[in-house]
C-alpha cells in the first residue's frame, strides 16, 4: 500500500509546530496503524532524522496511551477501537492521512503527537475513589450486587482514560470521562457513602482544569474506544445536581445546626 | 551472598499469622519520619504505595507512563484467583497452595506460596470494597470461572478487563493518598539506577522523560515493583515499554537475580503475521475453558478448517493429557503446540499456528452465552486478524508472556541488598518454574496490600538509618554515572536502529532460550548475544538529544540492559541441567518427551551475583525443602 | 462560597440554568404558537384571545417578567458557556470530522442569537408597532396580516422560526441529558420528542406567513 501522511511535528511545548508530509509506499494492510508509524520511524532514524514521537504501550487497546486524531476523527475511522488496534486494511491504497495530537487547552502539548493528560489524574485525585483501608474490608459476598447493576457499573468502569472524548468534543469537554468515573463508583453499593460528595469534587476539579462544558453533542460516545454511553453523563449530572442543590444534611455543611 | 530465606518457624499454616503477631512495629507517630520510594505503579506498586501511605509513611512513587493507571497490569484479561471456595467444588487454601507449588514444578518456596494462598481471599474482599466490578451471578453473588492448571473454579474476573479494573482499584486508592498529601507521584520518570549507601538501598536516580533531567532521590527504603522482562524477546504479550532496567540496575548494584531463565511462554497468542510486527497479543487462557485446541491429522493440510471432519482432527491436548485436556498448564500446552508444529502439522501461512476452536461451544451453549463470556476477546481477534472467530476457529501460537525469574527476595520480600524490597512480577516470586493462570494478579496485590506493610515495618523497626541526602557522594556519583551512560548512548551515532538490535536479540533468545533449550544452543546464544552487545555500543544510532522527550533514547537504555540480561538468561538455562516447568532442556526428557526434573541436583533457586563488567557472574543457590507437598512427577495425564 | 453560587460557577450548573430557562422559554413558545394559530379561526377569535390575555390583571406583565428573566439568564449562562468552550481548544484541528455532533447542536449560539435578534424585532414590529407600516393598536389580526404581507418581513419571520426549530431540535433533546433524565426504557423517546416539537413549532409558525402571503386567509 501507498499512503501520504501529514503528521503534526512539534519539537516541544514552545515550538509552534507544523505538518510534515511523508510518503510511505511499502506498508501492508495487515499492519496496525502504529506499526506503520514504527516503519516510518525506523526509516527516519536511518536517514538521520528524528522519529515521530507518539505514545503507546500495551498495543492491545487497553492502556489508553495511544490516542491521536486521524483524518479529523479521534482514534481514526473504525468505531470502538484505539489507534493500536486500528489496522491499515481500513484505509485505501493512495489515501492521504492527516495525523494530529489530541488538542485541548487542558492537554498541553509535549512533543509531536504526545500531550500531557495529567489533568485526568488530578480529577481522579479529587474524588475518584472509595476510601477503604487494606484490612478493613468485609467478606466479599456480604454485599450482594444484582448482576445488572454490576454490569452497568462495569460498562462505565471500562473507560481506559485515553482522552478521546476530550479530543473529539467540539467543546473540549471531559464530561464522558468524569461521568464514567462518577457512575462506576456511584452505581455500586460500596460507593454510596461518598457518592454525591465524589460527584461534586470531581466536577469541580474538571472545571478547574480548563475543559469545556458538555453540550451533549454525543461526539465522545461516537469515538470512545470502549463505547462508553453518554447515559452516564445523565446519571452523573443527576448526582451532581442532587449534591449541589439538595445535599443530604450531613454533607451540606449544615449538620451542626441539627445539634441546637 | 547471603540467601537466608528468613522463613518464620512453626507449622506452615501458622507461619504468617505468627509473623504478623510478633513482628516489630513502627510507632504511628514515627511512621511519618520514614520516606519510601516505590518504583512502579502496577498492581504491586500501586497497592503497596497506597497502603504504606495510609499507614502514615511518606511515599514517593515513580512510573514511566504518563499516568500511574497505565502500568502494564491493565492488560491482564483473564482473572485473579482466590481460594474462596464459593463454588463448593473442593477448593481450599491448601489446595490453591499445593496446586501452585506443583504448577511451579516444585521450584518455589513453600512458605511463600502458602502465604499467598492464605491471603488470596482477603484480596477479593479488599478489591470489592474498592468498587472493582467483578462479574456476578443473577443472585448478586460473585461469579467464578476456571482457568488452566486447576480443576476448581476459583477465578474472579471483570469481563476481559480484570487487570484494568484491579489496577483502577489500586490506582484510585493511590489517588486518595495523593489528595491527602502522603504520596507524591512522579509520572513519566524512569529509574535508571539504585543508590546503595552504607550497605543499604537509600535512593534512586531517575530521568524525567520530558525534560531529560537526571535527578537523585533519597529515602529510607526502596521498593521495586517494575514488572517482568518478557519483552526481552522483542515479540511478546507484554507492553512495549515493559523493561528490566530497574531490576537490572539493582542487580548490578548487588541484588541477587534468581532463576533468570524461567520465562513463561503462553500457549494462546495471536501468531506472528509479518516482519513488522511489534507485539503478539494474548488471547486469554479463559478461552480454553470452552475452546478445544486441534490441528489437522494430515501434515500440511490447507483445507478450510470447517471442511476438516472430526475424524481428521487431532485434539492433541486432549489426547496427550486426558486428565486436564485443554486446561493443561501453560508450559505443557505450549510445548505440545510447539511439538505438533515442529512435526509439520501447524496451520496458517507460516505453519506456526494451531486452531483454538469455539465453534463447538457456540453450537452447544448458544451464541449469546459465548458472546457474554468471550465477546470482547472475539472482537479483539477479529480486529487484529480480520477473521471472525464465530465462524472459523482462531489460530494461535505460543508467545513469551511472563517471567517467573526476577530479583531474589526473602520471606519479607527483601532482596540481598538491605532496604531494597521487590514486589510483583519483578521478584522471583512464588511461581517456581511455571506460573498458573490468574495468579500473577493475586501475587502482585498480596505483596502490595498485605505483605509489605508488615515486612517493611519490621525492617524500619530493626534498622538504624543514618540521614542521607541527594547531595551525598554516593548519590552524586550514581547520578554522574547515569548522565555519562545517557551521553554515551547518544554519542555512538552508528548505523543501526535500537529496534533492529532488540529484534535480533529476541530472535536469538526465542531460538535458543525459548520453549526448548539445549547446551549447544545456549552456548552459541551466549556468544551471539555478547557479540551483539559489542555491536550495539559501536553501531547503534540514537537520534535527538538528552534534554528532551526522546523515546529512542529510552528504548536504547532498556535494550542495552536486555543485551546483558539475555546473556544471563542463557547462562542460567545452561547451568540448570534438568527440565522443569517452563525450562525444557532437550537433553533431559523422558522417552515420551516429558520433562525430566532432577530434584537431587536442582531442587533450588539459582541466584546470580553480578561481578565486574564482563566478568563471569557467580551462581549461588537457595536450597528448597518441601514439607507439606512432596515433590512428585507433575502429571496432567 | 455558598453552594448555590458554587453551583452556578460550575459548568453543569450553568448548563442546568440554560436548560431550566430554556424549558420555560420553550413552554412560552408552545403557548405562543398555539395562540398564534388562533389566526385560522378569524379576526374575532384572534383579537378575542389577545383581549383575554390583557383582561387578566397582571398576567401579561407576569409573563413578560418571567420570560425576560428566563431569557436573560438563558443568554447569560449560554454565552458564558460558549465563551468557555471556544477557549478550550486554542489550536484547532487541521481536519475535523464529526461523527455525531450535528450542525444544529454546534450552532446553538448562532441560532440562539438569531432568535434573540428576532425577538427584539418581533416586539418592535407586532407589540409596539414601531417598525410596522400600518400599526393599529388592539387589532392584532390586522397587524399580523398587514405586517406579513410585506415579503421581506415574512422571510424574516420564516427564517427566525427555522432557527428556533434548529435550536429546539438539539436543545429539547439535550434538556433531558442535562437534567439527568435518562432511562433505557424511555431514552429513544427523547429524540422523538425533540424532533416532534421542533417540527411542530416550525410548522405551526411558518404556516402563518406562508398562508398570509398566499392569501389563503384574509
Ligand atoms: C497480556 C497479559 C495478560 C495477563 N493476564 C493475566 C491474568 O489474567 N491473570 C493474572 O494473574 N496475570 C495475568 N498477567 C500477568 C500480570 O498481568 C502481570 O504479571 C502483573 O500485572 C504484573 O504486575 P506488576 O505490578 O508486577 O508490574 P506491572 O503492572 O508491569 O507494572 C510495572 C510498573 O513499573 C513501572 N516501571 C517499570 N520500569 C520502570 C523504571 N525503570 N522506572 C520507573 N518505573 C518503571 C511501570 O511504569 C509500571 O508502572 C497477564 C500479563 C499480560 C502481559
Ligand atoms: C425562545 C427562545 C429559546 C428557547 C426556547 C431556548 C431553548 C433552549 C434549550 C431547551 C436549550 C437546551 C439546554 C440544554 O442543553 O440542556 C438551549 C440551549 C442553548 N441556548 Fe437557547 N433557547 C432560546 C433562546 C436562546 C437565545 C436567545 C440564545 C442566545 C444566546 C440561546 C442560546 C443557547 C445556547 C448557546 C445553548 C446551548 C448551551 C450549551 O449547550 O452549552 N438560546 N436553549
Ligand atoms: S497502546 Fe495501549 S491502548 Fe493503544
XYZ file of C-alpha atoms in Angstrom, chain A residues 108-217:
110
model
C -0.718 20.835 26.849
C 1.474 19.656 24.008
C 4.710 17.858 24.832
C 6.139 16.757 21.525
C 4.766 15.762 18.137
C 1.747 13.602 18.931
C 2.401 13.409 22.671
C 0.343 15.552 25.027
C 0.073 15.888 28.779
C -3.104 14.258 30.070
C -2.331 14.573 33.751
C -5.471 16.682 34.167
C -7.386 13.417 34.127
C -5.285 12.105 37.012
C -5.974 15.227 39.013
C -9.704 14.754 38.506
C -9.363 11.249 39.877
C -7.388 12.529 42.824
C -10.166 14.950 43.624
C -12.594 12.170 44.378
C -12.428 9.172 42.085
C -12.085 6.614 44.829
C -13.808 4.727 47.601
C -11.858 5.230 50.798
C -11.148 1.823 52.215
C -8.199 0.752 54.276
C -6.446 -2.501 53.421
C -7.631 -4.908 56.054
C -10.978 -3.349 56.875
C -12.989 -4.778 54.012
C -15.873 -7.115 54.839
C -16.158 -10.570 53.281
C -16.762 -10.025 49.598
C -20.085 -11.834 49.375
C -21.702 -9.960 52.253
C -22.706 -7.203 49.866
C -24.877 -8.615 47.108
C -24.936 -6.668 43.903
C -27.521 -7.545 41.277
C -25.892 -8.716 38.098
C -27.455 -5.877 36.117
C -26.021 -3.282 38.468
C -22.598 -4.855 38.378
C -22.743 -4.999 34.592
C -23.798 -1.374 34.318
C -21.017 -0.316 36.670
C -18.628 -2.356 34.576
C -19.860 -0.613 31.417
C -18.803 2.667 32.972
C -15.634 1.269 34.510
C -14.445 0.154 31.090
C -13.058 3.663 30.475
C -9.351 3.474 29.696
C -8.721 7.178 30.269
C -7.352 7.798 26.802
C -8.862 11.250 26.437
C -10.502 10.668 23.052
C -13.710 12.127 24.491
C -11.954 15.403 25.177
C -10.099 15.368 21.878
C -13.218 14.819 19.814
C -15.662 17.030 21.674
C -16.422 20.244 19.798
C -16.202 21.910 23.210
C -13.174 20.031 24.510
C -15.248 18.740 27.417
C -14.194 15.878 29.671
C -17.762 15.044 30.639
C -17.734 11.453 29.462
C -14.545 10.595 31.335
C -15.744 12.206 34.530
C -19.230 10.762 34.214
C -17.889 7.267 33.635
C -15.897 7.513 36.844
C -18.723 9.016 38.872
C -21.114 6.380 37.583
C -18.844 3.407 38.040
C -18.434 4.067 41.735
C -21.806 5.712 42.277
C -23.751 2.750 40.960
C -22.213 0.285 43.365
C -23.388 -0.074 46.946
C -19.827 0.307 48.172
C -19.666 3.725 46.555
C -22.775 5.150 48.217
C -21.297 6.870 51.284
C -19.101 9.136 49.172
C -21.312 9.178 46.103
C -22.540 12.729 45.960
C -19.512 14.303 47.503
C -17.443 12.499 44.882
C -19.532 13.882 42.040
C -19.168 17.422 43.281
C -15.441 17.177 43.917
C -14.659 15.628 40.557
C -16.740 18.139 38.641
C -15.105 21.000 40.468
C -11.658 19.728 39.503
C -12.768 19.125 35.938
C -13.762 22.767 35.675
C -10.503 23.929 37.210
C -8.519 22.086 34.591
C -9.987 24.229 31.840
C -12.035 21.674 29.960
C -15.024 22.907 28.027
C -18.610 22.219 29.072
C -20.792 19.421 27.829
C -23.320 20.462 25.194
C -24.497 16.921 24.639
C -23.062 16.674 21.177
